[in-house]
Coordinates of C-alpha atoms in Angstrom, one line a residue:
M425 CA 0.0 0.0 0.0
K426 CA 1.4 3.4 -1.1
K427 CA -0.4 6.4 0.2
I428 CA 0.6 9.9 1.3
I429 CA -0.6 9.6 4.9
N430 CA 0.9 9.4 8.4
Q431 CA -0.7 6.8 10.6
P432 CA -3.8 5.0 9.0
E433 CA -5.9 5.6 12.1
N434 CA -5.3 9.4 11.9
V435 CA -6.5 9.8 8.3
L436 CA -9.9 11.3 9.1
E437 CA -8.6 13.7 11.7
E438 CA -5.8 15.0 9.5
M439 CA -7.9 15.2 6.4
V440 CA -10.7 17.2 8.1
S441 CA -8.1 19.5 9.6
G442 CA -6.5 20.0 6.2
I443 CA -9.8 20.8 4.4
V444 CA -10.8 23.4 6.9
R445 CA -7.4 25.1 7.2
A446 CA -7.1 25.3 3.5
N447 CA -10.5 27.0 3.2
E448 CA -10.9 29.0 6.4
E449 CA -12.7 31.8 4.6
K450 CA -15.6 29.4 3.7
L451 CA -15.5 26.6 6.3
E452 CA -15.2 25.9 10.0
R453 CA -15.1 22.8 12.0
L454 CA -17.3 22.1 14.9
E455 CA -15.3 21.6 18.1
D456 CA -14.5 18.0 19.0
S457 CA -16.2 16.7 15.9
Y458 CA -15.8 15.7 12.3
V459 CA -18.5 18.1 11.2
I460 CA -17.5 20.7 8.6
K461 CA -19.9 23.7 8.6
Q462 CA -20.4 26.8 6.3
R463 CA -18.7 29.6 8.2
N464 CA -21.5 32.2 7.6
L465 CA -25.0 30.9 7.5
N466 CA -27.9 32.5 5.5
D467 CA -31.4 33.0 6.9
Q468 CA -32.8 29.8 5.3
V469 CA -33.5 26.2 5.7
S470 CA -30.2 24.4 6.2
L471 CA -29.1 21.3 4.4
V472 CA -27.0 18.6 6.1
S473 CA -25.4 15.6 4.3
G474 CA -22.5 13.3 4.9
G475 CA -21.3 9.7 5.1
G476 CA -18.1 7.8 5.2
S477 CA -14.9 9.5 4.1
G478 CA -13.1 8.5 1.0
H479 CA -15.6 10.0 -1.5
E480 CA -14.0 13.5 -1.6
P481 CA -15.0 16.1 -2.6
S482 CA -18.2 14.6 -1.3
H483 CA -19.5 15.8 1.0
A484 CA -17.4 18.5 2.6
G485 CA -16.5 20.0 -0.8
F486 CA -20.1 20.9 -1.3
V487 CA -20.5 22.9 1.9
G488 CA -21.0 26.6 1.2
D489 CA -23.4 29.2 0.0
G490 CA -25.8 27.7 -2.5
M491 CA -25.3 24.0 -1.5
L492 CA -24.9 22.3 1.9
Q493 CA -24.6 24.1 5.3
A494 CA -22.8 21.2 6.9
A495 CA -21.2 17.8 6.1
V496 CA -20.7 15.0 8.6
C497 CA -17.6 13.0 7.9
G498 CA -17.4 9.4 9.1
Q499 CA -14.4 7.2 9.1
V500 CA -13.3 5.8 5.7
F501 CA -16.3 4.0 4.1
T502 CA -18.0 4.1 7.6
S503 CA -21.3 5.9 8.5
P504 CA -20.9 8.9 10.8
T505 CA -22.3 8.5 14.3
T506 CA -25.7 9.7 15.4
D507 CA -24.1 12.1 17.8
E508 CA -22.1 13.8 15.0
V509 CA -25.1 14.1 12.8
L510 CA -27.0 15.7 15.7
K511 CA -24.2 18.2 16.3
A512 CA -24.5 19.2 12.7
I513 CA -28.2 19.7 12.9
Q514 CA -27.9 21.8 16.0
A515 CA -25.2 23.9 14.6
V516 CA -26.9 24.9 11.4
D517 CA -30.5 25.3 12.4
T518 CA -31.5 29.0 11.9
G519 CA -35.0 28.5 13.1
K520 CA -36.4 27.5 9.7
G521 CA -35.6 23.8 9.9
V522 CA -33.0 21.4 8.6
L523 CA -33.2 19.0 5.7
L524 CA -31.1 15.8 5.8
I525 CA -29.8 14.4 2.5
I526 CA -29.0 10.7 3.1
K527 CA -27.5 8.1 0.8
N528 CA -29.3 4.8 0.9
Y529 CA -27.0 2.7 3.0
S530 CA -28.3 1.0 6.2
G531 CA -25.8 2.6 8.6
D532 CA -26.3 6.1 7.1
V533 CA -30.1 5.8 7.2
M534 CA -30.2 4.5 10.7
N535 CA -27.8 7.1 12.2
F536 CA -29.3 10.1 10.4
E537 CA -32.8 9.1 11.3
M538 CA -31.9 8.6 14.9
A539 CA -30.3 12.1 15.0
M540 CA -33.4 13.5 13.3
E541 CA -35.6 12.0 16.1
M542 CA -33.3 13.4 18.8
A543 CA -33.3 16.9 17.1
E544 CA -37.1 16.9 16.9
M545 CA -37.2 16.3 20.7
E546 CA -35.3 19.6 21.0
D547 CA -38.0 21.3 18.9
I548 CA -35.9 21.5 15.8
E549 CA -37.9 20.9 12.6
V550 CA -36.2 18.2 10.5
R551 CA -37.1 16.4 7.3
K552 CA -35.1 13.9 5.2
V553 CA -34.6 12.8 1.6
I554 CA -33.1 9.4 0.9
I555 CA -31.4 9.0 -2.4
D556 CA -31.0 5.7 -4.2
D557 CA -29.9 6.4 -7.7
D558 CA -27.7 3.4 -8.4
I559 CA -29.5 1.1 -10.9
A560 CA -26.8 -1.6 -10.8
L561 CA -28.9 -3.8 -8.5
G562 CA -32.7 -4.0 -8.3
E563 CA -34.7 -3.1 -5.2
D564 CA -34.5 -6.6 -3.8
E565 CA -30.9 -7.5 -4.7
S566 CA -29.2 -5.9 -1.7
E567 CA -30.1 -5.6 1.9
Q568 CA -31.0 -1.9 1.8
G569 CA -32.2 -1.7 -1.8
K570 CA -30.7 0.6 -4.4
R571 CA -27.5 2.5 -3.4
G572 CA -27.0 6.2 -3.2
V573 CA -24.1 7.3 -5.5
A574 CA -23.1 10.3 -7.6
G575 CA -26.7 11.5 -8.2
T576 CA -26.4 12.7 -4.6
V577 CA -24.3 15.6 -5.9
L578 CA -26.9 16.9 -8.3
L579 CA -29.5 16.6 -5.5
H580 CA -27.2 18.8 -3.3
K581 CA -27.0 21.4 -6.0
I582 CA -30.7 21.6 -6.8
L583 CA -31.8 21.7 -3.2
G584 CA -29.0 24.1 -2.2
A585 CA -30.1 26.6 -4.8
A586 CA -33.8 26.2 -3.9
A587 CA -33.1 26.6 -0.1
R588 CA -31.2 29.8 -0.8
K589 CA -34.2 31.1 -2.8
G590 CA -36.3 30.7 0.3
Y591 CA -38.1 27.4 -0.2
S592 CA -39.7 26.1 3.0
L593 CA -38.6 22.9 4.7
D594 CA -41.6 21.0 3.3
E595 CA -41.2 22.4 -0.2
L596 CA -37.5 21.3 -0.1
A597 CA -38.4 17.8 1.0
E598 CA -41.0 17.5 -1.8
L599 CA -38.6 18.8 -4.4
G600 CA -35.9 16.5 -3.1
Q601 CA -38.1 13.4 -3.5
A602 CA -39.0 14.6 -7.1
V603 CA -35.3 14.7 -7.9
V604 CA -34.7 11.3 -6.4
D605 CA -37.5 9.9 -8.6
N606 CA -35.9 11.2 -11.7
V607 CA -32.2 10.5 -11.3
N608 CA -30.3 7.3 -12.0
S609 CA -26.7 6.3 -12.1
L610 CA -24.4 3.4 -13.1
G611 CA -20.7 2.8 -12.6
V612 CA -17.9 0.7 -14.1
G613 CA -14.7 -0.3 -12.2
L614 CA -11.3 -1.1 -13.6
R615 CA -9.3 -1.4 -10.3
G616 CA -10.3 -1.5 -6.7
A617 CA -9.5 1.0 -3.8
T618 CA -7.5 0.4 -0.7
V619 CA -8.9 1.6 2.7
P620 CA -5.9 2.8 4.6
E621 CA -6.6 0.8 7.8
V622 CA -7.2 -2.4 5.7
G623 CA -4.1 -2.1 3.6
K624 CA -5.3 -4.1 0.5
P625 CA -7.8 -3.5 -2.2
G626 CA -11.5 -4.1 -1.5
F627 CA -11.7 -6.2 -4.7
T628 CA -9.4 -7.3 -7.4
L629 CA -9.8 -7.5 -11.2
E630 CA -7.5 -9.1 -13.7
E631 CA -5.5 -6.7 -15.9
D632 CA -7.9 -7.3 -18.7
E633 CA -11.1 -7.3 -16.6
I634 CA -13.7 -4.6 -15.8
E635 CA -16.8 -4.8 -13.6
F636 CA -20.1 -3.0 -14.5
G637 CA -22.3 -1.8 -11.6
I638 CA -19.5 -1.5 -9.0
G639 CA -20.5 0.5 -5.8
I640 CA -18.7 3.5 -4.3
H641 CA -17.3 1.3 -1.5
G642 CA -16.2 -1.5 -3.8
E643 CA -19.5 -3.4 -3.6
A644 CA -20.1 -6.0 -6.3
G645 CA -21.6 -5.0 -9.6
Y646 CA -23.8 -7.1 -12.0
K647 CA -21.2 -8.5 -14.3
R648 CA -17.5 -8.8 -15.2
E649 CA -16.2 -8.6 -18.7
K650 CA -13.0 -8.3 -20.6
L651 CA -11.6 -4.8 -21.1
Q652 CA -13.4 -3.0 -24.0
P653 CA -13.2 0.4 -25.7
S654 CA -14.8 3.4 -24.0
K655 CA -17.6 3.6 -26.5
E656 CA -18.7 0.0 -25.8
M657 CA -18.7 0.7 -22.0
A658 CA -20.8 3.8 -22.6
S659 CA -23.2 1.8 -24.8
E660 CA -23.6 -0.9 -22.1
M661 CA -24.3 1.6 -19.3
L662 CA -26.6 3.8 -21.4
G663 CA -28.6 0.7 -22.4
K664 CA -29.4 0.1 -18.8
L665 CA -30.2 3.7 -18.2
K666 CA -32.4 3.9 -21.3
E667 CA -34.4 0.8 -20.1
T668 CA -34.9 2.5 -16.7
F669 CA -35.9 5.9 -18.0
N670 CA -37.7 4.7 -21.1
W671 CA -36.7 7.9 -22.7
S672 CA -37.9 9.4 -26.0
A673 CA -36.3 11.7 -28.5
G674 CA -36.4 15.2 -27.3
D675 CA -36.3 14.4 -23.6
E676 CA -33.9 16.7 -21.6
F677 CA -31.4 15.4 -19.1
A678 CA -28.6 16.7 -16.9
L679 CA -25.5 14.6 -17.6
L680 CA -22.8 13.9 -15.1
V681 CA -19.7 11.8 -15.8
N682 CA -18.0 11.2 -12.5
G683 CA -14.5 9.9 -11.9
M684 CA -14.0 7.4 -9.1
G685 CA -10.8 8.9 -7.8
G686 CA -8.1 7.2 -9.9
T687 CA -9.3 7.9 -13.4
P688 CA -7.4 10.6 -15.3
L689 CA -9.6 13.5 -16.7
M690 CA -8.3 12.5 -20.2
E691 CA -10.2 9.2 -19.9
Q692 CA -13.2 10.8 -18.3
Y693 CA -13.6 13.2 -21.3
I694 CA -13.2 10.4 -23.8
F695 CA -16.0 8.5 -22.0
F696 CA -18.1 11.7 -21.9
N697 CA -17.6 12.2 -25.6
D698 CA -18.7 8.6 -26.3
T699 CA -21.7 9.0 -24.0
L700 CA -22.8 12.2 -25.7
N701 CA -22.5 10.6 -29.1
H702 CA -24.8 7.8 -28.1
L703 CA -27.3 10.2 -26.5
E704 CA -27.4 12.5 -29.5
A705 CA -28.0 9.5 -31.7
D706 CA -31.1 8.8 -29.6
G707 CA -32.3 12.4 -29.9
I708 CA -31.7 13.1 -26.2
Q709 CA -30.9 16.7 -25.2
T710 CA -28.4 17.4 -22.5
P711 CA -28.5 21.2 -21.6
F712 CA -26.5 20.5 -18.4
R713 CA -23.2 18.7 -18.6
K714 CA -20.5 18.1 -16.0
V715 CA -17.3 16.0 -16.0
G716 CA -14.9 15.4 -13.1
D717 CA -14.3 13.8 -9.7
Y718 CA -17.4 14.5 -7.5
M719 CA -18.3 11.2 -5.7
T720 CA -15.1 9.2 -5.6
S721 CA -14.0 5.9 -4.0
I722 CA -10.5 6.8 -2.8
E723 CA -8.2 5.8 -5.7
M724 CA -10.6 3.4 -7.5
Q725 CA -10.2 3.4 -11.3
G726 CA -13.5 3.7 -13.1
V727 CA -16.3 6.2 -13.9
S728 CA -20.0 6.5 -13.1
L729 CA -22.6 7.9 -15.3
T730 CA -25.6 9.9 -13.9
L731 CA -28.6 11.2 -15.8
L732 CA -31.3 13.4 -14.3
K733 CA -34.5 13.9 -16.3
L734 CA -35.1 17.7 -16.1
Q735 CA -38.3 19.1 -14.8
D736 CA -39.7 22.6 -14.1
D737 CA -36.9 25.0 -13.2
W738 CA -34.3 22.4 -12.3
L739 CA -31.9 23.5 -15.0
D740 CA -31.9 27.0 -13.6
L741 CA -31.2 25.6 -10.1
L742 CA -28.3 23.5 -11.4
N743 CA -26.8 26.6 -13.1
E744 CA -27.0 28.9 -10.0
D745 CA -23.6 30.1 -8.8
V746 CA -22.3 28.6 -5.6
N747 CA -19.4 29.3 -3.2
T748 CA -18.0 25.8 -2.4
I749 CA -14.6 24.1 -3.0
G750 CA -15.9 21.1 -4.8
W751 CA -18.5 22.2 -7.4

């Protein structure tokens, strides 16, 4: 294992410290916690998200004006604790309530929901949105159902813009569910990631193998195949997405090609180009396009593909300016 770290057990502490110290004009850290908060809060509903570390810039990189007001950082690939989530809720409540954005993993859902109940006992209004955009596995193929992956970032962006515009807590929860109902993602892995305290990759592939449907913690996908050209990978993944969306020519989507942490931007842009060619051949419009590392898996090699079917003013909300380090 080769990593630029000190002791594996100190990775979270030192990473959180580094993020905040590098961005002191935007961010602050709650004392005795792994919660990263927007330094100056607006008078609005506050958004809190988070999860295990190793997915940077998610979620701390999206804390700031126009997106999240706090991110709760767990240990690498480990859900944050209930106490940490509660601290975040307490710290960002401006009196207008707090919306929790939760990726659909059993530990995240349990700990965020417990914190929500505890906050409500303190008369803090809290709502939740659970995102499950990964279509690699069906609803019944894993313990918690579909996984929350890179579509979470688009959810952060839309809800963050809406909250800044003055949407109420209930309006934001309703909007969030509508976004969740219209976003789907799928990934492909070329090489696994190594959790520092484990010291070896979470999964291994032969040099000529890839795996479709891989999860952001190295969870199994739906099939392994021999390495193939980018345009064939894009075709496979879009075939699954087309089946899920049942799209028609003229439909409009936001398109996100997301690097998994170890994939050069050169390769991400090649994959994006192939993806766009396939979509244009189907008559699909993509007025919002984004490429880069947004929901990673430490140093995993691979990409994920997210499509959000646009509704109402969602394109405007996606295009709103933000003041974060990750968007």
